[in-house]
Tab-separated table of C-alpha atoms in Angstrom:
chain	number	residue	atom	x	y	z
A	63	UNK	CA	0.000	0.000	0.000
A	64	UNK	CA	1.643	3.554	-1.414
A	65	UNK	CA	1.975	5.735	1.866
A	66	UNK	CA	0.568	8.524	-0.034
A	67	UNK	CA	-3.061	8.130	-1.059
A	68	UNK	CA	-4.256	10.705	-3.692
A	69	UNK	CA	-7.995	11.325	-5.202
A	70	UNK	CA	-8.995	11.820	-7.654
A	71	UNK	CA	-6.793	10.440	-10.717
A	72	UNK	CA	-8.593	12.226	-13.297
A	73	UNK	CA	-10.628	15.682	-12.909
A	74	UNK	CA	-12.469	17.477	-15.732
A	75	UNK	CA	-13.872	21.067	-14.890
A	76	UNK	CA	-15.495	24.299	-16.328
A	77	UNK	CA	-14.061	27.625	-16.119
A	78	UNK	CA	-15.025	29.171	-13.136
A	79	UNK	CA	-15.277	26.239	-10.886
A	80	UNK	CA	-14.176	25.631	-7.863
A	81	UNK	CA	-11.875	22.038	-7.934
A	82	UNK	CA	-10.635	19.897	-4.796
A	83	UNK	CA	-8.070	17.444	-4.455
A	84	UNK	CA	-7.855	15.194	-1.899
A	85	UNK	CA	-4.861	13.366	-0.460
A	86	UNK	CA	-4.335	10.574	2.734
A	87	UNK	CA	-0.863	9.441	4.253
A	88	UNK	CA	0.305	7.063	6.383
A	89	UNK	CA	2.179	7.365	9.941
A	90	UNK	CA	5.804	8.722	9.920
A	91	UNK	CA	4.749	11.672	7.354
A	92	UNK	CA	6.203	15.202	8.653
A	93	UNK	CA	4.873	17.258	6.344
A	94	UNK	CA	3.050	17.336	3.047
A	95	UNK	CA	4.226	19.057	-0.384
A	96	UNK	CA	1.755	20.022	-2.972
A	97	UNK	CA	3.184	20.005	-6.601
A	98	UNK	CA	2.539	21.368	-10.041
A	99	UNK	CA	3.940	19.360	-13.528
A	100	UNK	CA	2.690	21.087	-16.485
A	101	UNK	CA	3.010	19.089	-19.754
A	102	UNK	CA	6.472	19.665	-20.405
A	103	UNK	CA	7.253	17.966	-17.017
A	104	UNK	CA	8.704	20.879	-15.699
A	105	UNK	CA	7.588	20.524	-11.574
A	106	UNK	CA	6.625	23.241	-9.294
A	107	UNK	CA	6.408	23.062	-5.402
A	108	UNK	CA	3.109	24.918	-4.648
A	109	UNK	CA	3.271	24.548	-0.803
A	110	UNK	CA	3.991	22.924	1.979
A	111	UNK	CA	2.586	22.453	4.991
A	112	UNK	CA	2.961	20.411	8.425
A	113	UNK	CA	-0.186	22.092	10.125
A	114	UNK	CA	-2.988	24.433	9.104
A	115	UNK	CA	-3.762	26.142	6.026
A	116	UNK	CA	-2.046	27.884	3.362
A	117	UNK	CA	-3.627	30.297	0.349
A	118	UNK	CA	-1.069	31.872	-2.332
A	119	UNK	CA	-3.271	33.280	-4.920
A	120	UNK	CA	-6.516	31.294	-5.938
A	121	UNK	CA	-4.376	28.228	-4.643
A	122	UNK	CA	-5.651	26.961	-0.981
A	123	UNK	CA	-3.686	24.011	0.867
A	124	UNK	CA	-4.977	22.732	4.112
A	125	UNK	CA	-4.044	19.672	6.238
A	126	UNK	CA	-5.674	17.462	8.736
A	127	UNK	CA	-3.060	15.702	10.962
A	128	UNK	CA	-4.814	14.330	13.243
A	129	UNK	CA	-7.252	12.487	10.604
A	130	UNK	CA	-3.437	12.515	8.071
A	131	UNK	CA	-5.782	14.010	4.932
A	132	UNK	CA	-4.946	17.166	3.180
A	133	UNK	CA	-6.563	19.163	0.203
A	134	UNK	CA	-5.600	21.400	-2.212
A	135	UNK	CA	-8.531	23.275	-3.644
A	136	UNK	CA	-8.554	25.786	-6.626
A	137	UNK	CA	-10.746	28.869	-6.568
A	138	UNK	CA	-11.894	30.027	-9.546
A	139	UNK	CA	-10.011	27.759	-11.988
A	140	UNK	CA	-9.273	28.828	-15.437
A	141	UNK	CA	-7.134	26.610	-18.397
A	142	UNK	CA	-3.700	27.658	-17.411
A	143	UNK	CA	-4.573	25.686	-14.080
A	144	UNK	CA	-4.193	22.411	-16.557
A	145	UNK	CA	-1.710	20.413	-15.098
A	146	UNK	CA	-0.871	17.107	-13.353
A	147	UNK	CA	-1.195	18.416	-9.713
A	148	UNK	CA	1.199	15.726	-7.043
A	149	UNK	CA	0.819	15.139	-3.263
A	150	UNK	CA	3.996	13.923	-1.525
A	151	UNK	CA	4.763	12.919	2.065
A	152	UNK	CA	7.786	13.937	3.610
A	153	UNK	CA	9.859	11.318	5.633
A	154	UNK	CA	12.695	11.012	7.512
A	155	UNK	CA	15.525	12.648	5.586
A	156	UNK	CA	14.034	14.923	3.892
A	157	UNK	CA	12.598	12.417	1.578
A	158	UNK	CA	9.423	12.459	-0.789
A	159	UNK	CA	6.923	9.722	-1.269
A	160	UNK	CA	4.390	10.460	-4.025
A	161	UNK	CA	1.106	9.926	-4.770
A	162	UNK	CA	0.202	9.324	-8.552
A	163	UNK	CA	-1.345	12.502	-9.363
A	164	UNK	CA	-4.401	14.446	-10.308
A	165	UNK	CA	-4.469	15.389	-14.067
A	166	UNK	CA	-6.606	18.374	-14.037
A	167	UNK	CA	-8.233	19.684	-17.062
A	168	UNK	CA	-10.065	23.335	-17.259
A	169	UNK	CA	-12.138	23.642	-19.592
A	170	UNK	CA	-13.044	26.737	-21.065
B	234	UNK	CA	14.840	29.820	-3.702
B	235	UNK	CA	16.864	28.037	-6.035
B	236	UNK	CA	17.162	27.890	-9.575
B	237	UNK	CA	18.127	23.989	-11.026
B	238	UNK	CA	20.238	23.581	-13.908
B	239	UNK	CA	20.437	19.673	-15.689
B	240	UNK	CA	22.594	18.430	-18.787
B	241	UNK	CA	21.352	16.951	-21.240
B	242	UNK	CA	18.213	18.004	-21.577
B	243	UNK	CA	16.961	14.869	-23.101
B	244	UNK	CA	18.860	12.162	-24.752
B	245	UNK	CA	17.864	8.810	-27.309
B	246	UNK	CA	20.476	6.099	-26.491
B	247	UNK	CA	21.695	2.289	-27.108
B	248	UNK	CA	21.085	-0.452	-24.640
B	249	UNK	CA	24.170	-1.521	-23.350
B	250	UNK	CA	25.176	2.238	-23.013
B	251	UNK	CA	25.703	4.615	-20.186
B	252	UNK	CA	24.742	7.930	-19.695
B	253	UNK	CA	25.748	10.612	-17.140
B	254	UNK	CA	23.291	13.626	-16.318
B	255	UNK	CA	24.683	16.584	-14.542
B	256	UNK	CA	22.314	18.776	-11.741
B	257	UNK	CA	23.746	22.105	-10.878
B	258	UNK	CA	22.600	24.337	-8.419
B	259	UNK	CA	23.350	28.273	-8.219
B	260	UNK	CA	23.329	27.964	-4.383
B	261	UNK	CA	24.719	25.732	-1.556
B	262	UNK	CA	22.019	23.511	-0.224
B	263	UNK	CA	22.302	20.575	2.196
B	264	UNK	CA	19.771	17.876	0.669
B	265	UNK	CA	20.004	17.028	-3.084
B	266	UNK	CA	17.764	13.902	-4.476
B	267	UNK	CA	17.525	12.173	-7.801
B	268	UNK	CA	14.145	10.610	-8.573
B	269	UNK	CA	13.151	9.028	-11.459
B	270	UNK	CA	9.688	9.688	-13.721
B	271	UNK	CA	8.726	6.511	-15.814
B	272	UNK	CA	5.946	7.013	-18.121
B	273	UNK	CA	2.781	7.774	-16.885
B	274	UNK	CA	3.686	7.476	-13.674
B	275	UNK	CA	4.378	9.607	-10.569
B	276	UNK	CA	8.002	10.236	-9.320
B	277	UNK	CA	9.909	7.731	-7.426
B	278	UNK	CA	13.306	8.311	-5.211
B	279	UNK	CA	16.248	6.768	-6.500
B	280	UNK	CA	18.644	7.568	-3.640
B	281	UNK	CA	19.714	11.041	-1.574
B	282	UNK	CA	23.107	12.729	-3.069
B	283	UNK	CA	25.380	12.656	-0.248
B	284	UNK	CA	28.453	15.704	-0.122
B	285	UNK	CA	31.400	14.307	0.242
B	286	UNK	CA	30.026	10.312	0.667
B	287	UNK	CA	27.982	7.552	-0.797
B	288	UNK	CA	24.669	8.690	-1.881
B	289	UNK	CA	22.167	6.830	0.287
B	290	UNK	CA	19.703	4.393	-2.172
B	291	UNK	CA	15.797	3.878	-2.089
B	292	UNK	CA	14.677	0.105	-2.159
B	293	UNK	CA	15.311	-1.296	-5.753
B	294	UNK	CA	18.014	0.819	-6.115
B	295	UNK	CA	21.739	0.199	-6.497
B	296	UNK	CA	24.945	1.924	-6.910
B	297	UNK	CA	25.616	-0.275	-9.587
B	298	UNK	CA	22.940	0.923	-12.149
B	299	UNK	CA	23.037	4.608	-10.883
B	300	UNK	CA	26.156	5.576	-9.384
B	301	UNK	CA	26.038	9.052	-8.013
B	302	UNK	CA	28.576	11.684	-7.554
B	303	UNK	CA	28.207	14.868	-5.088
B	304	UNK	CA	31.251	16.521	-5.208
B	305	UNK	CA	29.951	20.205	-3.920
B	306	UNK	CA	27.285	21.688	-1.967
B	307	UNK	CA	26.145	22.716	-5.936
B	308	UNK	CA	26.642	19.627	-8.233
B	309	UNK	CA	25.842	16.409	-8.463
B	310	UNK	CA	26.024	13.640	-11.340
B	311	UNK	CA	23.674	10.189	-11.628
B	312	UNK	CA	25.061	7.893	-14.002
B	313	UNK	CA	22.579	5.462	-15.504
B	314	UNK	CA	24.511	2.159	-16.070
B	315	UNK	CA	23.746	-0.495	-18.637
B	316	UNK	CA	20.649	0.780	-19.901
B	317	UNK	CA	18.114	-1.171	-21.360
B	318	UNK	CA	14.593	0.335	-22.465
B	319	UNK	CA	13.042	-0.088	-18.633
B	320	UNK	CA	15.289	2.836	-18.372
B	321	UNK	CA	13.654	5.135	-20.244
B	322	UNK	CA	12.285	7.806	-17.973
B	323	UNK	CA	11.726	11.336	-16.836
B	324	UNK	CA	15.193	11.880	-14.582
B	325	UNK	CA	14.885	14.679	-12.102
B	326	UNK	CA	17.379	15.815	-9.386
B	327	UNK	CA	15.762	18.243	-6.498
B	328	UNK	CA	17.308	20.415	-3.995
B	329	UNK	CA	16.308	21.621	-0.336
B	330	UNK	CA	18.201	23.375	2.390
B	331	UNK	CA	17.379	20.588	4.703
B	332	UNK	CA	15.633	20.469	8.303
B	333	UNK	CA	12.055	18.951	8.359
B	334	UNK	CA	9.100	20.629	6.368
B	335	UNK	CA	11.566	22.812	3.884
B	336	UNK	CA	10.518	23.592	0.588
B	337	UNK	CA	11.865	21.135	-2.448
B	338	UNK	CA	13.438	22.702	-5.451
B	339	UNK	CA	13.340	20.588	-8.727
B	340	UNK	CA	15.677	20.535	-11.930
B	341	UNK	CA	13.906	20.708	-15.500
B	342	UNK	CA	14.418	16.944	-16.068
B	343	UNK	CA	16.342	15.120	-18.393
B	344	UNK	CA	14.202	12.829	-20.516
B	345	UNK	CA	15.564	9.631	-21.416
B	346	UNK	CA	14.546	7.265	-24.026
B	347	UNK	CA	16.594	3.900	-24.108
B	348	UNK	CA	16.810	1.909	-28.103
């Protein structure tokens, strides 16, 4: 069982709507990275939390440790928010563990 | 923040070949990581580049196949050895100043595709 549960695999939206991801982990997970890989497979570390709730933009991050669940939710989306979106638990070390991604599509 | 740098780009090779991609950093950081992207698939560790030591491998993993350098605080090499098409990937290093919860850098990628 992948230490890093992430739902759903596949997301299709409208313009304009608002767009949650959802992702579980297992014990001995410090703190959780949100990441961005548009087409060209170029990655992009959106946030990263260990408690609370984060915003940068339209982008919202929160995280549950108690129940180990965390969401990323878009506001607002538009097409340039098209783009495999990757939870990853951080262990000991420093070290990532990834879940398989969201690919998002916004459709306008 | 901190802006990664990899060479080659991408890269078609031979089976039986090896090939060496470079990851350079414009700043010192303490934790640099080479994971590997196989098609349609999400990223998986290969090992953590160690400065000055052996890099420290992932299950599945073995110095053998990818022997990695870490010569610097700002460079780093992963060889992949023998290749054969399995190899054929997405090859990412990433960087972090290390402690628990710090933000990950990550290189452009070098995409491989093995003959």
């Amino acid at each position: 069982k992948n230490e890093v549960e992430q739902s759903p695999q596949n997301l299709t939206a409208q313009e304009g709507e608002f767009i949650t991801i959802n992702c579980s982990y297992s014990v001995g997970i410090s703190a959780l990275h949100w990441l961005q890989q548009h087409p060209g497979g170029g990655i992009v570390s959106l946030f990263m939390l260990s408690s609370g709730k984060k915003k940068h933009g339209r982008l919202i991050a929160t995280i549950n440790i108690q129940e180990k669940h965390s969401s990323l939710h878009i506001t607002a989306s538009h097409p340039r928010d098209s783009a495999v979106y990757i939870c990853a638990g951080e262990t000991s070390g420093s070290r990532l563990t990834f879940g398989e991604g969201t690919q998002l599509t916004v459709n306008p | 923040s901190a802006v990664i740098s990899q060479k080659p780009s991408r890269d078609i090779c031979q089976r039986g070949t090896s090939l060496t991609i470079q990851c350079q950093v414009d700043s010192q950081v303490t934790m640099m990581f080479w994971y590997r992207q196989q098609p349609g698939q999400s990223l998986t560790l290969i090992a953590t580049a160690n400065q000055g030591s052996e890099a420290t491998y992932e299950s599945g993993f073995v110095i053998d196949k990818f022997p990695i350098s870490r010569p610097n605080l700002t460079f780093s090499t992963l060889t992949v050895s023998n290749m054969s098409p399995e190899d054929s990937s997405i090859y990412l290093c990433s960087v972090s100043r290390g402690g628990v919860a710090e933000t990950q850098y990550f290189g452009p990628g070098t995409r491989l595709l093995v003959l």
